[in-house]
mmCIF file of C-alpha atoms in Angstrom:
data_model
loop_
_atom_site.group_PDB
_atom_site.id
_atom_site.type_symbol
_atom_site.label_atom_id
_atom_site.label_comp_id
_atom_site.label_asym_id
_atom_site.label_seq_id
_atom_site.Cartn_x
_atom_site.Cartn_y
_atom_site.Cartn_z
ATOM 1 C CA ASP A 119 15.731 2.790 -12.263
ATOM 2 C CA THR A 120 12.308 2.665 -13.903
ATOM 3 C CA GLY A 121 10.249 2.263 -10.745
ATOM 4 C CA VAL A 122 8.059 4.797 -8.975
ATOM 5 C CA SER A 123 10.063 7.671 -7.531
ATOM 6 C CA GLN A 124 9.106 10.178 -4.867
ATOM 7 C CA ASN A 125 10.686 13.412 -3.694
ATOM 8 C CA PRO A 126 11.660 14.449 -1.176
ATOM 9 C CA ARG A 127 12.266 11.266 0.800
ATOM 10 C CA HIS A 128 12.082 13.109 4.116
ATOM 11 C CA LYS A 129 10.517 16.407 5.119
ATOM 12 C CA ILE A 130 10.511 18.144 8.491
ATOM 13 C CA THR A 131 8.313 21.193 8.811
ATOM 14 C CA LYS A 132 6.766 23.377 11.449
ATOM 15 C CA ARG A 133 3.073 23.304 12.179
ATOM 16 C CA GLY A 134 1.207 25.723 9.938
ATOM 17 C CA GLN A 135 3.614 25.523 7.012
ATOM 18 C CA ASN A 136 2.684 24.218 3.571
ATOM 19 C CA VAL A 137 4.466 21.236 2.043
ATOM 20 C CA THR A 138 4.427 19.702 -1.429
ATOM 21 C CA PHE A 139 5.475 16.198 -2.428
ATOM 22 C CA ARG A 140 6.129 14.862 -5.907
ATOM 23 C CA CYS A 141 5.576 11.420 -7.395
ATOM 24 C CA ASP A 142 6.865 10.166 -10.740
ATOM 25 C CA PRO A 143 5.087 6.958 -11.753
ATOM 26 C CA ILE A 144 6.340 4.123 -13.929
ATOM 27 C CA SER A 145 6.349 5.681 -17.364
ATOM 28 C CA GLU A 146 3.656 3.646 -19.114
ATOM 29 C CA HIS A 147 1.274 3.606 -16.127
ATOM 30 C CA ASN A 148 -1.872 5.655 -16.509
ATOM 31 C CA ARG A 149 -3.134 5.353 -12.925
ATOM 32 C CA LEU A 150 -1.510 7.035 -9.952
ATOM 33 C CA TYR A 151 -2.481 6.655 -6.295
ATOM 34 C CA TRP A 152 -1.642 8.422 -3.053
ATOM 35 C CA TYR A 153 -1.746 6.620 0.305
ATOM 36 C CA ARG A 154 -0.833 7.637 3.838
ATOM 37 C CA GLN A 155 0.744 5.261 6.330
ATOM 38 C CA THR A 156 1.195 5.863 10.050
ATOM 39 C CA LEU A 157 3.242 3.766 12.434
ATOM 40 C CA GLY A 158 1.820 0.312 12.975
ATOM 41 C CA GLN A 159 -0.873 0.712 10.343
ATOM 42 C CA GLY A 160 -1.293 -0.334 6.762
ATOM 43 C CA PRO A 161 -1.441 2.299 4.029
ATOM 44 C CA GLU A 162 -4.726 4.228 3.793
ATOM 45 C CA PHE A 163 -6.043 5.393 0.441
ATOM 46 C CA LEU A 164 -6.167 9.147 -0.146
ATOM 47 C CA THR A 165 -6.871 9.704 -3.851
ATOM 48 C CA TYR A 166 -6.179 8.427 -7.335
ATOM 49 C CA PHE A 167 -5.878 9.658 -10.901
ATOM 50 C CA GLN A 168 -6.442 8.080 -14.244
ATOM 51 C CA ASN A 169 -4.344 10.110 -16.624
ATOM 52 C CA GLU A 170 -4.956 13.703 -15.515
ATOM 53 C CA ALA A 171 -8.436 13.120 -14.067
ATOM 54 C CA GLN A 172 -8.808 12.766 -10.307
ATOM 55 C CA LEU A 173 -11.386 9.987 -10.052
ATOM 56 C CA GLU A 174 -11.748 9.363 -6.338
ATOM 57 C CA LYS A 175 -10.919 11.092 -3.073
ATOM 58 C CA SER A 176 -11.095 9.580 0.399
ATOM 59 C CA ARG A 177 -12.941 11.375 3.153
ATOM 60 C CA LEU A 178 -9.535 11.342 4.870
ATOM 61 C CA LEU A 179 -8.500 13.994 2.380
ATOM 62 C CA SER A 180 -9.476 17.184 4.163
ATOM 63 C CA ASP A 181 -9.697 20.514 2.354
ATOM 64 C CA ARG A 182 -6.103 21.210 3.413
ATOM 65 C CA PHE A 183 -4.962 18.473 1.040
ATOM 66 C CA SER A 184 -4.863 18.871 -2.710
ATOM 67 C CA ALA A 185 -3.426 16.650 -5.402
ATOM 68 C CA GLU A 186 -2.796 17.295 -9.064
ATOM 69 C CA ARG A 187 -1.589 15.411 -12.075
ATOM 70 C CA PRO A 188 -1.640 18.153 -14.698
ATOM 71 C CA LYS A 189 -0.247 16.311 -17.704
ATOM 72 C CA GLY A 190 -1.097 12.783 -16.729
ATOM 73 C CA SER A 191 2.494 12.004 -15.795
ATOM 74 C CA PHE A 192 3.928 13.137 -12.434
ATOM 75 C CA SER A 193 1.685 14.132 -9.546
ATOM 76 C CA THR A 194 1.995 16.514 -6.619
ATOM 77 C CA LEU A 195 0.358 16.306 -3.211
ATOM 78 C CA GLU A 196 0.175 19.549 -1.256
ATOM 79 C CA ILE A 197 -0.731 19.877 2.398
ATOM 80 C CA GLN A 198 -1.598 23.377 3.540
ATOM 81 C CA ARG A 199 -1.381 24.590 7.141
ATOM 82 C CA THR A 200 0.196 21.346 8.315
ATOM 83 C CA GLU A 201 -0.824 19.859 11.663
ATOM 84 C CA GLN A 202 1.057 17.414 13.862
ATOM 85 C CA GLY A 203 -1.482 14.752 12.934
ATOM 86 C CA ASP A 204 -0.286 14.974 9.334
ATOM 87 C CA SER A 205 2.999 13.325 10.336
ATOM 88 C CA ALA A 206 3.107 10.089 8.374
ATOM 89 C CA MET A 207 4.668 8.316 5.418
ATOM 90 C CA TYR A 208 3.049 9.410 2.148
ATOM 91 C CA LEU A 209 3.205 6.662 -0.434
ATOM 92 C CA CYS A 210 2.593 6.929 -4.142
ATOM 93 C CA ALA A 211 1.731 3.959 -6.339
ATOM 94 C CA SER A 212 1.096 3.530 -10.042
ATOM 95 C CA SER A 213 -0.574 0.947 -12.217
ATOM 96 C CA LEU A 214 -1.707 0.205 -15.725
ATOM 97 C CA ALA A 215 -5.492 0.063 -15.820
ATOM 98 C CA GLY A 216 -6.450 -3.474 -16.729
ATOM 99 C CA GLY A 217 -9.329 -4.947 -14.791
ATOM 100 C CA PHE A 218 -8.767 -7.800 -12.362
ATOM 101 C CA GLN A 219 -5.046 -8.146 -13.062
ATOM 102 C CA GLU A 220 -4.194 -4.529 -12.280
ATOM 103 C CA THR A 221 -1.275 -4.353 -9.842
ATOM 104 C CA GLN A 222 -0.142 -1.266 -7.981
ATOM 105 C CA TYR A 223 3.603 -0.664 -7.583
ATOM 106 C CA PHE A 224 4.739 1.600 -4.789
ATOM 107 C CA GLY A 225 7.401 4.259 -4.533
ATOM 108 C CA PRO A 226 9.759 4.665 -1.549
ATOM 109 C CA GLY A 227 7.522 7.215 0.142
ATOM 110 C CA THR A 228 7.996 10.658 1.631
ATOM 111 C CA ARG A 229 8.241 10.674 5.406
ATOM 112 C CA LEU A 230 6.736 13.860 6.842
ATOM 113 C CA LEU A 231 7.354 15.085 10.370
ATOM 114 C CA VAL A 232 5.393 18.101 11.555
ATOM 115 C CA LEU A 233 6.862 19.748 14.647
ATOM 116 C CA GLU B 108 -17.002 -0.293 4.673
ATOM 117 C CA ASP B 109 -14.365 -2.748 3.453
ATOM 118 C CA LYS B 110 -12.375 -4.444 6.198
ATOM 119 C CA VAL B 111 -9.132 -6.443 6.126
ATOM 120 C CA VAL B 112 -7.822 -8.172 9.256
ATOM 121 C CA GLN B 113 -4.404 -9.776 9.489
ATOM 122 C CA SER B 114 -3.152 -12.155 12.148
ATOM 123 C CA PRO B 115 -1.044 -12.520 14.099
ATOM 124 C CA LEU B 116 0.103 -8.886 14.289
ATOM 125 C CA SER B 117 3.654 -9.971 15.038
ATOM 126 C CA LEU B 118 5.633 -13.149 14.953
ATOM 127 C CA VAL B 119 9.159 -14.173 15.966
ATOM 128 C CA VAL B 120 10.668 -17.338 14.514
ATOM 129 C CA HIS B 121 14.093 -18.876 14.003
ATOM 130 C CA GLU B 122 15.806 -19.383 10.692
ATOM 131 C CA GLY B 123 14.563 -22.497 8.980
ATOM 132 C CA ASP B 124 11.079 -22.364 10.506
ATOM 133 C CA THR B 125 7.930 -22.318 8.375
ATOM 134 C CA VAL B 126 5.418 -19.547 8.996
ATOM 135 C CA THR B 127 1.807 -19.007 7.979
ATOM 136 C CA LEU B 128 0.399 -15.492 7.843
ATOM 137 C CA ASN B 129 -3.348 -14.971 7.787
ATOM 138 C CA CYS B 130 -5.579 -12.410 6.126
ATOM 139 C CA SER B 131 -9.365 -12.282 6.351
ATOM 140 C CA TYR B 132 -11.605 -9.766 4.656
ATOM 141 C CA GLU B 133 -15.125 -8.402 4.483
ATOM 142 C CA VAL B 134 -15.725 -6.480 1.292
ATOM 143 C CA THR B 135 -18.512 -5.883 -1.160
ATOM 144 C CA ASN B 136 -17.900 -7.194 -4.661
ATOM 145 C CA PHE B 137 -14.453 -8.695 -4.184
ATOM 146 C CA ARG B 138 -12.078 -8.405 -7.134
ATOM 147 C CA SER B 139 -8.599 -9.380 -5.953
ATOM 148 C CA LEU B 140 -6.349 -9.839 -2.930
ATOM 149 C CA LEU B 141 -2.717 -8.770 -2.912
ATOM 150 C CA TRP B 142 0.237 -9.471 -0.635
ATOM 151 C CA TYR B 143 3.103 -7.016 -0.234
ATOM 152 C CA LYS B 144 6.378 -7.122 1.729
ATOM 153 C CA GLN B 145 7.518 -3.891 3.391
ATOM 154 C CA GLU B 146 11.026 -3.405 4.761
ATOM 155 C CA LYS B 147 11.088 0.150 6.156
ATOM 156 C CA LYS B 148 10.399 1.521 2.694
ATOM 157 C CA ALA B 149 8.050 0.930 -0.208
ATOM 158 C CA PRO B 150 5.777 -2.102 -0.117
ATOM 159 C CA THR B 151 7.023 -4.540 -2.751
ATOM 160 C CA PHE B 152 4.519 -6.697 -4.594
ATOM 161 C CA LEU B 153 4.477 -10.432 -3.866
ATOM 162 C CA PHE B 154 1.253 -11.981 -5.148
ATOM 163 C CA MET B 155 -2.144 -11.197 -6.580
ATOM 164 C CA LEU B 156 -4.950 -13.709 -6.047
ATOM 165 C CA THR B 157 -8.278 -13.630 -7.800
ATOM 166 C CA SER B 158 -9.485 -17.247 -7.840
ATOM 167 C CA SER B 159 -10.113 -19.646 -4.986
ATOM 168 C CA GLY B 160 -7.921 -22.683 -4.510
ATOM 169 C CA ILE B 161 -5.184 -21.752 -6.967
ATOM 170 C CA GLU B 162 -1.836 -21.533 -5.226
ATOM 171 C CA LYS B 163 0.606 -18.871 -6.295
ATOM 172 C CA LYS B 164 4.233 -19.739 -5.635
ATOM 173 C CA SER B 165 7.522 -17.878 -5.812
ATOM 174 C CA GLY B 166 10.543 -19.621 -4.363
ATOM 175 C CA ARG B 167 9.939 -20.244 -0.668
ATOM 176 C CA LEU B 168 6.777 -18.115 -0.634
ATOM 177 C CA SER B 169 3.324 -19.322 -1.561
ATOM 178 C CA SER B 170 -0.188 -18.023 -1.144
ATOM 179 C CA ILE B 171 -3.726 -19.240 -1.608
ATOM 180 C CA LEU B 172 -7.171 -17.667 -1.492
ATOM 181 C CA ASP B 173 -10.471 -19.054 -0.175
ATOM 182 C CA LYS B 174 -13.305 -16.882 -1.499
ATOM 183 C CA LYS B 175 -15.955 -18.911 0.301
ATOM 184 C CA GLU B 176 -14.428 -18.426 3.731
ATOM 185 C CA LEU B 177 -13.050 -14.970 2.824
ATOM 186 C CA PHE B 178 -9.430 -15.451 3.736
ATOM 187 C CA SER B 179 -5.962 -15.914 2.345
ATOM 188 C CA ILE B 180 -2.741 -17.319 3.759
ATOM 189 C CA LEU B 181 0.856 -16.549 2.927
ATOM 190 C CA ASN B 182 3.338 -19.328 3.676
ATOM 191 C CA ILE B 183 7.067 -18.903 3.969
ATOM 192 C CA THR B 184 9.148 -22.062 4.243
ATOM 193 C CA ALA B 185 12.772 -22.334 5.436
ATOM 194 C CA THR B 186 12.692 -18.745 6.674
ATOM 195 C CA GLN B 187 15.801 -16.583 6.440
ATOM 196 C CA THR B 188 16.751 -13.390 8.285
ATOM 197 C CA GLY B 189 16.094 -11.514 5.036
ATOM 198 C CA ASP B 190 12.419 -12.462 5.334
ATOM 199 C CA SER B 191 12.134 -10.141 8.342
ATOM 200 C CA ALA B 192 9.645 -7.467 7.296
ATOM 201 C CA VAL B 193 6.055 -6.333 7.581
ATOM 202 C CA TYR B 194 3.736 -8.354 5.358
ATOM 203 C CA LEU B 195 0.720 -6.421 4.125
ATOM 204 C CA CYS B 196 -2.507 -7.871 2.775
ATOM 205 C CA ALA B 197 -4.752 -5.673 0.638
ATOM 206 C CA VAL B 198 -8.054 -6.137 -1.122
ATOM 207 C CA LYS B 199 -9.505 -4.480 -4.190
ATOM 208 C CA SER B 200 -13.286 -4.424 -4.359
ATOM 209 C CA GLY B 201 -16.198 -3.071 -6.331
ATOM 210 C CA ALA B 202 -15.658 -0.559 -9.056
ATOM 211 C CA ASN B 203 -12.969 1.198 -7.059
ATOM 212 C CA SER B 204 -9.329 0.922 -7.910
ATOM 213 C CA LYS B 205 -8.145 1.681 -4.405
ATOM 214 C CA LEU B 206 -6.644 -0.959 -2.145
ATOM 215 C CA THR B 207 -7.860 -1.513 1.414
ATOM 216 C CA PHE B 208 -4.975 -2.724 3.566
ATOM 217 C CA GLY B 209 -4.764 -4.640 6.805
ATOM 218 C CA LYS B 210 -2.481 -3.428 9.583
ATOM 219 C CA GLY B 211 0.290 -5.760 8.516
ATOM 220 C CA ILE B 212 2.111 -8.629 10.214
ATOM 221 C CA THR B 213 5.599 -7.947 11.567
ATOM 222 C CA LEU B 214 7.769 -11.011 11.048
ATOM 223 C CA SER B 215 11.133 -11.250 12.772
ATOM 224 C CA VAL B 216 13.410 -14.130 11.803
ATOM 225 C CA ARG B 217 16.207 -14.750 14.327
ATOM 226 C CA PRO B 218 19.486 -16.407 13.285
#
C-alpha cells in the first residue's frame, strides 16, 4: 500500500499524559499536513510542512502541540499534558507541491480519546 | 476568515434516487474547491474544481463550480447503499496550502 499511513490508529490516554502520533506520507510527496476532526465537523487545519520546514501553524495549535518532520519524510505530532478537549481524530495528508492542481491525500487517522 | 458552508447537513434517500449536495464559500483569493468522501476513516478524494462551468464527472458522480455565485454542487445519480458516507467540501485560497472544510453532508442511502 503506497498511500498515507498513520500510527497508531487508536490511542486512549489519561488526562495529563503525553502522546505522539506518526504519519508516513506518500513517498514522492514533499508537503505534509496535520488536521484535527471532531464529531460532526469537517477537518480543521493544524500545521503543514514543505520538506522539513514547518511553513504554517494554525492558532488552534497551542503550545502543548508540537510537530516535526526532521528528514522531510515522516512526521510526528506530539501533544503534551493532554486535556479531554484534545479528544478527536488526527488526520495527516500529503501532497506534491504544484500550484492550482495540488491535491491532498489523507491517511486513515489516529483517533485519540483522553479520559 | 475563510468560510465553507454545506447543505443540507444530512440527507436520507432510497436506492436509485438522485441527490444534489451543495457547497458555498466565502474566501479571499480562491484557488480551488475539492470534494472528498469520508466513510468512518480517511477522506478519499473525489474532485478538484478550479474553473467555472466545467463539469467533472466520474461514473455516477459529477460536480460543477460557479465562481461568480461562489458555490459548487456534487450530484450523485442512481444512488447505491455504498454511497452512504459524509461528503466534505473544502476550499484552498490565497497563498496558503491549507484546506478549509465545511462540516460535511451525511448521506444515507436506504435499500
